[in-house]
Amino acid sequence: MIFRTIINKNSIITLIKNSKTLPQLNQIHAQIILNNFSNHLITSTKLTHKLFDFQATNQAKNLFKSLTKTNPPDLFLYNVLIRGLSQNGCPLDSLLAYLELRERTLLEPDNFTYLFVVSAVSALGCEKVGVLIHGHALISGYAKDCYAGSGLVDMYVNLGKIEDAYKVFDGIAEPDTVAWNTMISSLVKISFFHECCVVFRDMVRKGGRFDSTTVAVVLSAVAGLKDLRKGVMIQCVGIKVGCDLHDYVLTGLVNVYSKCGDILSAELLFGLIKKPDLVSCNAMIAGFSLSGDIKSAIRLFKELVCSRGRVNASTVVGLIPVSCPFRHLDLLRSIHCFCLKSGMLLDPSISTALISVYCRLNEIELGKRLFDESPEKGVAAWNAMISGYAQNGLTEPAISLFKEMQRLDIHPNSVTVTSILSACAQLGALSLGKWVHDLIKKGSFDWNIYVSTALIDMYAKCGNIAEARELFNTMEEKNVVTWNAMISAYGLHGLGHEALTLFEEMLNSKVTPSGVTLLSILYACSHSGLVEEGQKLYYFMVNDHGFTPSAEHYACMVDLLGRAGQLKKAVEFLNSMPVSPGTAEWGALLGACMIHKNTDLARLASDKLFELDPGSVGHYVLLSNIYSVDRNYSQAASVRQTVKKQNLAKTPGCTLIEVDGQPHVFTSSDQSHPNAAAIYDKLEEIMGKMKDVGFQIETTTALHDVEDEEKELMVTVHSEKLAIAYGLITSEPGTEIRIIKNLRVCLDCHNFTKFVSKITERVITVRDANRFHHFTDGVCSCKDYW
């Protein structure tokens, strides 16, 4: 027994402070009652505080109630109660205690009261109550206080009201280190990394005193940005104030260097930590995994398990090869089994990471099974599954899952929105994309630069380039991805001059172009016949800016020259490349040979392609078509025979049209549609009218071993013709028809659509595998250059 002598109040308080377990504290409580100290307010306050520390919430609440029956509690005790309830997962009870303080006592809340109660409101996620408490703080004169103001900042950030958080912070008269740290850490918590760095810059400029905690938090933001230059600057700041060797600062530096690809420096910094804790080990494991050094990541993971026998969710998530999953399916399954045996699979962060990587490896069924079996599915898990579907071209399941999310009233975030907009863009589902846009405008989702960029991409790929540009113009903040999206959109629609103009604006805005920028602008030039302009831009980026081209850039240059008929220059460019041309470059040349009917170069390109990629049926089909155009039917038959012998299957052509928000997909000679009879009747009617005004069916690339009449029938029922016929019978006269083809539109269907737009006085928009074609009054926007 720890009580052998008569004790006084001071000794009781000391015992409470030094108690290590709840049973020990209960013994002290018993002695308080025996020695008639129950009514001593300071003693009871200390006891209540300690009970909350031991998470004995009900016991602390009962003690408070017993005190109110004998002595009125003071403000300090109320603050202990409000704080304890908030920290122990009882935010509503904490708020009720605050209301009791205001309504049933004469006590006036102080800055600590507001700090604790806004923490409870933040946990509740109730904006209206938060605004009300803010009003109380303003009236009481504490809104500009460092403690109360810091609490309000954190509350508004958690509620997603970033502007209000900034207003509160700017209103704090003299923010101290805690206030600055709160603002910085709150922004990091919601992944506003750039904004966090800006606040830290302001802190330094205004002479704010920062500590190792500040440096560590800012380093986590820099790691999120993957900005090594900023990381080195923060490291220098840490050296100047003498906190660069603090363990958590070193851990932050390990995180920065590893995420920026400098794993050697990260490992060196990790070695400076005298006693690496679990957090620093987790950072190093994640760094190894991120850099592709899976062996080192597994080695450190094994050391952790063997030496301490314990790892946490962050350890496992760091080990999962999210950044470089390919060829690591067996490792992923091993991690999955480890988590299953250890019970860690129930952790949402682990299951979400596994779902994400399974989807990236195209193991969709494994990912979906894990998703379905996860007891707690947060927004991140839904995002991983929706994004997985979208990235693998499974747009309809992605959209279905999003709708299910809506039915279950799970609030999506900006990642969800960008994923579903990507699915809409792939599918050409304009009506669904507009519906998502309406939800965004109503405030149902986070609106940020990534969502706006995804909307631009969606409208452009659904054929509405005007809406895409209008959105682009209204954006106050644009990053390089936003500029790329709009330039790419112009290229997709064959608007090369507009793409070039926008590129100039981008340079004038001091935004540094990326590899994607150059690819987008070259693509736009290629599909608009702007050969000289494309060449100038290419050599400007390579020679003046030291840009290293990739295979895609080389292929785009070959396409630029070849599409314009400059086949000799295209071959010269191939021969001058510093690396051996691959399938992309030779494929671009073969496509140009098809356009310009050059069989000699086609043989050269196809020989290279068959050597590099013998399993790709598209090259064989293209070569066969080139021979057919050249009327070399024996060679065309030989190529087709090779395809049959190798059991290569050609991708079937299909066309999608959206009617009343519902997608309808047609294949060649499709008879499965419920309205098939009406569709074919309409097609026959149109063909009759078209022939009267001079339309002739293009049969050049049809199989040569069938009669002319059969050739006509084969091309007559291409999928895009069926889709257009269906659009004509299901839409009002004069309205636009939009269709999407999974392959490049053929010459006959292109001519067919021009005639249809003329005789029906309709605007017809066609998106094929390469670009958009806008048909109006018998003319295509591509000017027959595609």
PDB file of C-alpha atoms in Angstrom, residues 436-693:
ATOM      1  CA  VAL A 436     -20.427  16.113 -62.430  1.00  0.00           C
ATOM      2  CA  HIS A 437     -19.641  19.712 -63.384  1.00  0.00           C
ATOM      3  CA  ASP A 438     -23.003  20.807 -61.952  1.00  0.00           C
ATOM      4  CA  LEU A 439     -22.224  18.973 -58.716  1.00  0.00           C
ATOM      5  CA  ILE A 440     -18.885  20.765 -58.525  1.00  0.00           C
ATOM      6  CA  LYS A 441     -20.559  24.156 -59.061  1.00  0.00           C
ATOM      7  CA  LYS A 442     -23.027  23.388 -56.276  1.00  0.00           C
ATOM      8  CA  GLY A 443     -20.101  22.865 -53.929  1.00  0.00           C
ATOM      9  CA  SER A 444     -20.520  19.112 -53.563  1.00  0.00           C
ATOM     10  CA  PHE A 445     -16.808  18.570 -54.313  1.00  0.00           C
ATOM     11  CA  ASP A 446     -13.530  20.315 -53.648  1.00  0.00           C
ATOM     12  CA  TRP A 447     -12.832  22.797 -56.420  1.00  0.00           C
ATOM     13  CA  ASN A 448      -9.157  23.206 -57.171  1.00  0.00           C
ATOM     14  CA  ILE A 449      -6.707  23.478 -60.057  1.00  0.00           C
ATOM     15  CA  TYR A 450      -6.689  19.709 -60.653  1.00  0.00           C
ATOM     16  CA  VAL A 451     -10.479  19.492 -60.867  1.00  0.00           C
ATOM     17  CA  SER A 452     -10.592  22.473 -63.244  1.00  0.00           C
ATOM     18  CA  THR A 453      -7.904  20.904 -65.436  1.00  0.00           C
ATOM     19  CA  ALA A 454      -9.801  17.598 -65.489  1.00  0.00           C
ATOM     20  CA  LEU A 455     -12.936  19.476 -66.579  1.00  0.00           C
ATOM     21  CA  ILE A 456     -11.028  21.102 -69.451  1.00  0.00           C
ATOM     22  CA  ASP A 457      -9.770  17.678 -70.539  1.00  0.00           C
ATOM     23  CA  MET A 458     -13.256  16.162 -70.256  1.00  0.00           C
ATOM     24  CA  TYR A 459     -15.005  18.844 -72.331  1.00  0.00           C
ATOM     25  CA  ALA A 460     -12.263  18.732 -74.970  1.00  0.00           C
ATOM     26  CA  LYS A 461     -12.398  14.937 -75.311  1.00  0.00           C
ATOM     27  CA  CYS A 462     -16.197  15.004 -75.386  1.00  0.00           C
ATOM     28  CA  GLY A 463     -16.050  17.391 -78.355  1.00  0.00           C
ATOM     29  CA  ASN A 464     -16.901  20.708 -76.690  1.00  0.00           C
ATOM     30  CA  ILE A 465     -13.708  22.686 -77.290  1.00  0.00           C
ATOM     31  CA  ALA A 466     -15.462  26.044 -76.727  1.00  0.00           C
ATOM     32  CA  GLU A 467     -16.521  25.083 -73.195  1.00  0.00           C
ATOM     33  CA  ALA A 468     -13.005  23.804 -72.489  1.00  0.00           C
ATOM     34  CA  ARG A 469     -11.471  27.149 -73.506  1.00  0.00           C
ATOM     35  CA  GLU A 470     -14.040  29.117 -71.521  1.00  0.00           C
ATOM     36  CA  LEU A 471     -13.124  27.158 -68.392  1.00  0.00           C
ATOM     37  CA  PHE A 472      -9.435  27.686 -69.116  1.00  0.00           C
ATOM     38  CA  ASN A 473      -9.953  31.453 -69.413  1.00  0.00           C
ATOM     39  CA  THR A 474     -11.801  31.673 -66.078  1.00  0.00           C
ATOM     40  CA  MET A 475      -9.052  29.873 -64.117  1.00  0.00           C
ATOM     41  CA  GLU A 476      -7.072  32.319 -61.996  1.00  0.00           C
ATOM     42  CA  GLU A 477      -4.307  29.809 -61.281  1.00  0.00           C
ATOM     43  CA  LYS A 478      -2.889  27.573 -64.007  1.00  0.00           C
ATOM     44  CA  ASN A 479      -0.033  25.098 -63.723  1.00  0.00           C
ATOM     45  CA  VAL A 480       1.884  23.389 -66.528  1.00  0.00           C
ATOM     46  CA  VAL A 481      -0.656  20.528 -66.578  1.00  0.00           C
ATOM     47  CA  THR A 482      -3.486  23.003 -67.201  1.00  0.00           C
ATOM     48  CA  TRP A 483      -1.658  24.615 -70.134  1.00  0.00           C
ATOM     49  CA  ASN A 484      -0.809  21.166 -71.518  1.00  0.00           C
ATOM     50  CA  ALA A 485      -4.452  20.081 -71.306  1.00  0.00           C
ATOM     51  CA  MET A 486      -5.640  23.057 -73.364  1.00  0.00           C
ATOM     52  CA  ILE A 487      -2.826  22.812 -75.938  1.00  0.00           C
ATOM     53  CA  SER A 488      -3.517  19.085 -76.279  1.00  0.00           C
ATOM     54  CA  ALA A 489      -7.221  19.844 -76.695  1.00  0.00           C
ATOM     55  CA  TYR A 490      -6.512  22.134 -79.639  1.00  0.00           C
ATOM     56  CA  GLY A 491      -4.284  19.465 -81.177  1.00  0.00           C
ATOM     57  CA  LEU A 492      -6.996  16.853 -80.741  1.00  0.00           C
ATOM     58  CA  HIS A 493      -9.415  19.079 -82.646  1.00  0.00           C
ATOM     59  CA  GLY A 494      -6.900  19.883 -85.402  1.00  0.00           C
ATOM     60  CA  LEU A 495      -6.601  23.537 -84.359  1.00  0.00           C
ATOM     61  CA  GLY A 496      -2.855  23.876 -84.813  1.00  0.00           C
ATOM     62  CA  HIS A 497      -2.684  27.673 -85.059  1.00  0.00           C
ATOM     63  CA  GLU A 498      -4.672  28.066 -81.841  1.00  0.00           C
ATOM     64  CA  ALA A 499      -2.328  25.591 -80.120  1.00  0.00           C
ATOM     65  CA  LEU A 500       0.729  27.597 -81.251  1.00  0.00           C
ATOM     66  CA  THR A 501      -0.794  30.867 -80.032  1.00  0.00           C
ATOM     67  CA  LEU A 502      -1.548  29.324 -76.646  1.00  0.00           C
ATOM     68  CA  PHE A 503       1.981  27.949 -76.435  1.00  0.00           C
ATOM     69  CA  GLU A 504       3.319  31.488 -76.932  1.00  0.00           C
ATOM     70  CA  GLU A 505       1.022  32.710 -74.143  1.00  0.00           C
ATOM     71  CA  MET A 506       2.355  29.933 -71.929  1.00  0.00           C
ATOM     72  CA  LEU A 507       5.961  31.038 -72.498  1.00  0.00           C
ATOM     73  CA  ASN A 508       5.002  34.678 -71.854  1.00  0.00           C
ATOM     74  CA  SER A 509       3.381  33.608 -68.574  1.00  0.00           C
ATOM     75  CA  LYS A 510       6.784  32.265 -67.425  1.00  0.00           C
ATOM     76  CA  VAL A 511       5.463  28.704 -67.182  1.00  0.00           C
ATOM     77  CA  THR A 512       8.233  26.231 -68.037  1.00  0.00           C
ATOM     78  CA  PRO A 513       7.138  23.757 -70.754  1.00  0.00           C
ATOM     79  CA  SER A 514       7.452  20.053 -70.048  1.00  0.00           C
ATOM     80  CA  GLY A 515       7.916  17.021 -72.266  1.00  0.00           C
ATOM     81  CA  VAL A 516       4.126  16.704 -72.459  1.00  0.00           C
ATOM     82  CA  THR A 517       3.902  20.322 -73.676  1.00  0.00           C
ATOM     83  CA  LEU A 518       6.271  19.655 -76.556  1.00  0.00           C
ATOM     84  CA  LEU A 519       4.469  16.422 -77.433  1.00  0.00           C
ATOM     85  CA  SER A 520       1.085  18.209 -77.436  1.00  0.00           C
ATOM     86  CA  ILE A 521       2.278  21.072 -79.622  1.00  0.00           C
ATOM     87  CA  LEU A 522       4.031  18.731 -82.088  1.00  0.00           C
ATOM     88  CA  TYR A 523       0.850  16.646 -82.295  1.00  0.00           C
ATOM     89  CA  ALA A 524      -1.164  19.789 -83.015  1.00  0.00           C
ATOM     90  CA  CYS A 525       1.266  20.868 -85.741  1.00  0.00           C
ATOM     91  CA  SER A 526       1.274  17.375 -87.244  1.00  0.00           C
ATOM     92  CA  HIS A 527      -2.518  17.207 -87.552  1.00  0.00           C
ATOM     93  CA  SER A 528      -2.727  20.708 -89.023  1.00  0.00           C
ATOM     94  CA  GLY A 529       0.078  20.418 -91.573  1.00  0.00           C
ATOM     95  CA  LEU A 530       2.227  23.010 -89.783  1.00  0.00           C
ATOM     96  CA  VAL A 531       5.507  21.310 -90.623  1.00  0.00           C
ATOM     97  CA  GLU A 532       7.868  24.279 -90.469  1.00  0.00           C
ATOM     98  CA  GLU A 533       6.403  25.524 -87.198  1.00  0.00           C
ATOM     99  CA  GLY A 534       6.645  22.064 -85.643  1.00  0.00           C
ATOM    100  CA  GLN A 535      10.263  21.652 -86.678  1.00  0.00           C
ATOM    101  CA  LYS A 536      11.221  25.064 -85.282  1.00  0.00           C
ATOM    102  CA  LEU A 537       9.620  24.259 -81.932  1.00  0.00           C
ATOM    103  CA  TYR A 538      11.301  20.870 -81.742  1.00  0.00           C
ATOM    104  CA  TYR A 539      14.798  22.244 -82.358  1.00  0.00           C
ATOM    105  CA  PHE A 540      14.067  25.245 -80.106  1.00  0.00           C
ATOM    106  CA  MET A 541      13.359  22.887 -77.184  1.00  0.00           C
ATOM    107  CA  VAL A 542      16.261  20.525 -77.969  1.00  0.00           C
ATOM    108  CA  ASN A 543      18.998  23.013 -78.901  1.00  0.00           C
ATOM    109  CA  ASP A 544      18.076  26.131 -76.891  1.00  0.00           C
ATOM    110  CA  HIS A 545      16.617  24.503 -73.783  1.00  0.00           C
ATOM    111  CA  GLY A 546      18.633  21.270 -73.678  1.00  0.00           C
ATOM    112  CA  PHE A 547      15.492  19.142 -73.754  1.00  0.00           C
ATOM    113  CA  THR A 548      16.079  15.389 -74.212  1.00  0.00           C
ATOM    114  CA  PRO A 549      13.399  13.918 -76.509  1.00  0.00           C
ATOM    115  CA  SER A 550      11.693  10.616 -75.772  1.00  0.00           C
ATOM    116  CA  ALA A 551      10.460   7.969 -78.227  1.00  0.00           C
ATOM    117  CA  GLU A 552       7.086   9.761 -78.352  1.00  0.00           C
ATOM    118  CA  HIS A 553       8.738  13.018 -79.454  1.00  0.00           C
ATOM    119  CA  TYR A 554      10.742  11.280 -82.156  1.00  0.00           C
ATOM    120  CA  ALA A 555       7.610   9.490 -83.397  1.00  0.00           C
ATOM    121  CA  CYS A 556       5.710  12.762 -83.491  1.00  0.00           C
ATOM    122  CA  MET A 557       8.438  14.357 -85.624  1.00  0.00           C
ATOM    123  CA  VAL A 558       8.335  11.404 -88.047  1.00  0.00           C
ATOM    124  CA  ASP A 559       4.539  11.748 -88.187  1.00  0.00           C
ATOM    125  CA  LEU A 560       4.820  15.534 -88.746  1.00  0.00           C
ATOM    126  CA  LEU A 561       7.083  15.054 -91.770  1.00  0.00           C
ATOM    127  CA  GLY A 562       5.490  11.875 -93.099  1.00  0.00           C
ATOM    128  CA  ARG A 563       1.895  13.072 -92.865  1.00  0.00           C
ATOM    129  CA  ALA A 564       2.885  16.110 -94.956  1.00  0.00           C
ATOM    130  CA  GLY A 565       4.347  13.827 -97.630  1.00  0.00           C
ATOM    131  CA  GLN A 566       7.973  14.572 -96.775  1.00  0.00           C
ATOM    132  CA  LEU A 567       8.796  10.873 -96.483  1.00  0.00           C
ATOM    133  CA  LYS A 568      12.434  11.288 -97.481  1.00  0.00           C
ATOM    134  CA  LYS A 569      12.987  13.823 -94.699  1.00  0.00           C
ATOM    135  CA  ALA A 570      11.176  11.515 -92.272  1.00  0.00           C
ATOM    136  CA  VAL A 571      13.634   8.716 -93.095  1.00  0.00           C
ATOM    137  CA  GLU A 572      16.573  11.135 -92.772  1.00  0.00           C
ATOM    138  CA  PHE A 573      15.284  12.144 -89.358  1.00  0.00           C
ATOM    139  CA  LEU A 574      15.054   8.485 -88.327  1.00  0.00           C
ATOM    140  CA  ASN A 575      18.619   7.867 -89.439  1.00  0.00           C
ATOM    141  CA  SER A 576      19.888  10.939 -87.551  1.00  0.00           C
ATOM    142  CA  MET A 577      18.364   9.910 -84.216  1.00  0.00           C
ATOM    143  CA  PRO A 578      20.918   9.425 -81.383  1.00  0.00           C
ATOM    144  CA  VAL A 579      19.122   6.205 -80.401  1.00  0.00           C
ATOM    145  CA  SER A 580      17.806   3.302 -82.460  1.00  0.00           C
ATOM    146  CA  PRO A 581      14.232   3.951 -83.663  1.00  0.00           C
ATOM    147  CA  GLY A 582      11.590   1.819 -81.966  1.00  0.00           C
ATOM    148  CA  THR A 583       8.061   0.718 -82.785  1.00  0.00           C
ATOM    149  CA  ALA A 584       6.610   4.211 -82.257  1.00  0.00           C
ATOM    150  CA  GLU A 585       8.907   5.822 -84.848  1.00  0.00           C
ATOM    151  CA  TRP A 586       8.633   3.058 -87.474  1.00  0.00           C
ATOM    152  CA  GLY A 587       4.873   2.870 -86.856  1.00  0.00           C
ATOM    153  CA  ALA A 588       4.553   6.593 -87.591  1.00  0.00           C
ATOM    154  CA  LEU A 589       6.452   6.104 -90.863  1.00  0.00           C
ATOM    155  CA  LEU A 590       4.243   3.138 -91.856  1.00  0.00           C
ATOM    156  CA  GLY A 591       1.138   5.251 -91.226  1.00  0.00           C
ATOM    157  CA  ALA A 592       2.540   7.976 -93.468  1.00  0.00           C
ATOM    158  CA  CYS A 593       3.229   5.386 -96.178  1.00  0.00           C
ATOM    159  CA  MET A 594      -0.461   4.409 -96.061  1.00  0.00           C
ATOM    160  CA  ILE A 595      -1.545   8.025 -96.571  1.00  0.00           C
ATOM    161  CA  HIS A 596       0.844   8.627 -99.454  1.00  0.00           C
ATOM    162  CA  LYS A 597       0.740   5.087-100.935  1.00  0.00           C
ATOM    163  CA  ASN A 598       4.501   4.481-100.773  1.00  0.00           C
ATOM    164  CA  THR A 599       4.887   0.696-100.830  1.00  0.00           C
ATOM    165  CA  ASP A 600       8.702   0.670-100.944  1.00  0.00           C
ATOM    166  CA  LEU A 601       9.112   2.568 -97.690  1.00  0.00           C
ATOM    167  CA  ALA A 602       6.166   0.620 -96.245  1.00  0.00           C
ATOM    168  CA  ARG A 603       8.128  -2.618 -96.723  1.00  0.00           C
ATOM    169  CA  LEU A 604      11.142  -1.105 -94.929  1.00  0.00           C
ATOM    170  CA  ALA A 605       9.062   0.178 -92.022  1.00  0.00           C
ATOM    171  CA  SER A 606       7.011  -3.020 -91.701  1.00  0.00           C
ATOM    172  CA  ASP A 607      10.125  -5.231 -91.727  1.00  0.00           C
ATOM    173  CA  LYS A 608      11.494  -3.223 -88.804  1.00  0.00           C
ATOM    174  CA  LEU A 609       8.146  -3.396 -87.008  1.00  0.00           C
ATOM    175  CA  PHE A 610       7.752  -7.151 -87.478  1.00  0.00           C
ATOM    176  CA  GLU A 611      11.240  -7.559 -86.062  1.00  0.00           C
ATOM    177  CA  LEU A 612      10.616  -5.294 -83.049  1.00  0.00           C
ATOM    178  CA  ASP A 613       6.986  -6.197 -82.322  1.00  0.00           C
ATOM    179  CA  PRO A 614       5.920  -9.374 -84.172  1.00  0.00           C
ATOM    180  CA  GLY A 615       2.745  -9.784 -82.116  1.00  0.00           C
ATOM    181  CA  SER A 616       1.080  -6.508 -83.083  1.00  0.00           C
ATOM    182  CA  VAL A 617      -1.658  -7.184 -85.632  1.00  0.00           C
ATOM    183  CA  GLY A 618      -2.124  -3.485 -86.461  1.00  0.00           C
ATOM    184  CA  HIS A 619       1.107  -3.301 -88.450  1.00  0.00           C
ATOM    185  CA  TYR A 620       0.064  -6.281 -90.590  1.00  0.00           C
ATOM    186  CA  VAL A 621      -3.369  -4.786 -91.270  1.00  0.00           C
ATOM    187  CA  LEU A 622      -1.851  -1.458 -92.271  1.00  0.00           C
ATOM    188  CA  LEU A 623       0.650  -3.115 -94.614  1.00  0.00           C
ATOM    189  CA  SER A 624      -2.126  -5.215 -96.164  1.00  0.00           C
ATOM    190  CA  ASN A 625      -4.181  -2.080 -96.776  1.00  0.00           C
ATOM    191  CA  ILE A 626      -1.188  -0.366 -98.414  1.00  0.00           C
ATOM    192  CA  TYR A 627      -0.824  -3.309-100.806  1.00  0.00           C
ATOM    193  CA  SER A 628      -4.561  -3.236-101.527  1.00  0.00           C
ATOM    194  CA  VAL A 629      -4.441   0.481-102.337  1.00  0.00           C
ATOM    195  CA  ASP A 630      -1.510  -0.271-104.681  1.00  0.00           C
ATOM    196  CA  ARG A 631      -3.663  -3.081-106.181  1.00  0.00           C
ATOM    197  CA  ASN A 632      -0.989  -5.593-105.224  1.00  0.00           C
ATOM    198  CA  TYR A 633      -3.595  -8.096-104.095  1.00  0.00           C
ATOM    199  CA  SER A 634      -1.309 -11.126-103.942  1.00  0.00           C
ATOM    200  CA  GLN A 635       0.965  -9.386-101.407  1.00  0.00           C
ATOM    201  CA  ALA A 636      -2.066  -8.192 -99.435  1.00  0.00           C
ATOM    202  CA  ALA A 637      -3.367 -11.767 -99.304  1.00  0.00           C
ATOM    203  CA  SER A 638       0.056 -13.006 -98.191  1.00  0.00           C
ATOM    204  CA  VAL A 639       0.123 -10.559 -95.282  1.00  0.00           C
ATOM    205  CA  ARG A 640      -3.398 -11.548 -94.213  1.00  0.00           C
ATOM    206  CA  GLN A 641      -2.434 -15.208 -94.396  1.00  0.00           C
ATOM    207  CA  THR A 642       0.490 -14.503 -92.051  1.00  0.00           C
ATOM    208  CA  VAL A 643      -1.927 -12.936 -89.602  1.00  0.00           C
ATOM    209  CA  LYS A 644      -4.134 -16.047 -89.709  1.00  0.00           C
ATOM    210  CA  LYS A 645      -1.185 -18.414 -89.209  1.00  0.00           C
ATOM    211  CA  GLN A 646       0.021 -16.499 -86.157  1.00  0.00           C
ATOM    212  CA  ASN A 647      -3.514 -16.364 -84.692  1.00  0.00           C
ATOM    213  CA  LEU A 648      -3.345 -12.594 -84.384  1.00  0.00           C
ATOM    214  CA  ALA A 649      -6.691 -10.941 -83.750  1.00  0.00           C
ATOM    215  CA  LYS A 650      -7.493  -7.492 -85.127  1.00  0.00           C
ATOM    216  CA  THR A 651      -9.119  -5.085 -82.698  1.00  0.00           C
ATOM    217  CA  PRO A 652     -12.787  -4.969 -83.714  1.00  0.00           C
ATOM    218  CA  GLY A 653     -14.043  -1.548 -84.687  1.00  0.00           C
ATOM    219  CA  CYS A 654     -16.846  -0.120 -82.590  1.00  0.00           C
ATOM    220  CA  THR A 655     -18.588   3.233 -82.287  1.00  0.00           C
ATOM    221  CA  LEU A 656     -20.366   4.805 -79.329  1.00  0.00           C
ATOM    222  CA  ILE A 657     -23.164   7.344 -79.400  1.00  0.00           C
ATOM    223  CA  GLU A 658     -24.825   8.831 -76.343  1.00  0.00           C
ATOM    224  CA  VAL A 659     -28.597   9.333 -76.531  1.00  0.00           C
ATOM    225  CA  ASP A 660     -30.528  10.796 -73.589  1.00  0.00           C
ATOM    226  CA  GLY A 661     -27.559  10.131 -71.338  1.00  0.00           C
ATOM    227  CA  GLN A 662     -27.372   6.445 -72.292  1.00  0.00           C
ATOM    228  CA  PRO A 663     -24.425   5.029 -74.271  1.00  0.00           C
ATOM    229  CA  HIS A 664     -25.157   2.855 -77.318  1.00  0.00           C
ATOM    230  CA  VAL A 665     -22.285   0.858 -78.853  1.00  0.00           C
ATOM    231  CA  PHE A 666     -22.320  -0.461 -82.427  1.00  0.00           C
ATOM    232  CA  THR A 667     -19.979  -2.869 -84.169  1.00  0.00           C
ATOM    233  CA  SER A 668     -19.624  -3.518 -87.884  1.00  0.00           C
ATOM    234  CA  SER A 669     -22.738  -5.200 -89.385  1.00  0.00           C
ATOM    235  CA  ASP A 670     -24.354  -5.003 -85.929  1.00  0.00           C
ATOM    236  CA  GLN A 671     -27.862  -6.518 -85.792  1.00  0.00           C
ATOM    237  CA  SER A 672     -28.177  -6.730 -82.003  1.00  0.00           C
ATOM    238  CA  HIS A 673     -29.613  -3.285 -81.288  1.00  0.00           C
ATOM    239  CA  PRO A 674     -33.370  -3.222 -80.436  1.00  0.00           C
ATOM    240  CA  ASN A 675     -33.866  -0.583 -83.148  1.00  0.00           C
ATOM    241  CA  ALA A 676     -31.756  -2.427 -85.758  1.00  0.00           C
ATOM    242  CA  ALA A 677     -34.547  -2.548 -88.366  1.00  0.00           C
ATOM    243  CA  ALA A 678     -35.193   1.199 -88.157  1.00  0.00           C
ATOM    244  CA  ILE A 679     -31.443   1.918 -88.225  1.00  0.00           C
ATOM    245  CA  TYR A 680     -30.878  -0.066 -91.421  1.00  0.00           C
ATOM    246  CA  ASP A 681     -33.965   1.466 -93.027  1.00  0.00           C
ATOM    247  CA  LYS A 682     -32.621   4.940 -92.222  1.00  0.00           C
ATOM    248  CA  LEU A 683     -29.195   3.988 -93.552  1.00  0.00           C
ATOM    249  CA  GLU A 684     -30.700   2.754 -96.812  1.00  0.00           C
ATOM    250  CA  GLU A 685     -32.719   5.953 -97.142  1.00  0.00           C
ATOM    251  CA  ILE A 686     -29.641   8.139 -96.583  1.00  0.00           C
ATOM    252  CA  MET A 687     -27.480   6.123 -98.986  1.00  0.00           C
ATOM    253  CA  GLY A 688     -30.111   6.535-101.694  1.00  0.00           C
ATOM    254  CA  LYS A 689     -30.164  10.321-101.290  1.00  0.00           C
ATOM    255  CA  MET A 690     -26.365  10.485-101.175  1.00  0.00           C
ATOM    256  CA  LYS A 691     -25.902   8.513-104.386  1.00  0.00           C
ATOM    257  CA  ASP A 692     -28.290  10.891-106.099  1.00  0.00           C
ATOM    258  CA  VAL A 693     -25.914  13.774-105.315  1.00  0.00           C
TER     259      VAL A 693
END
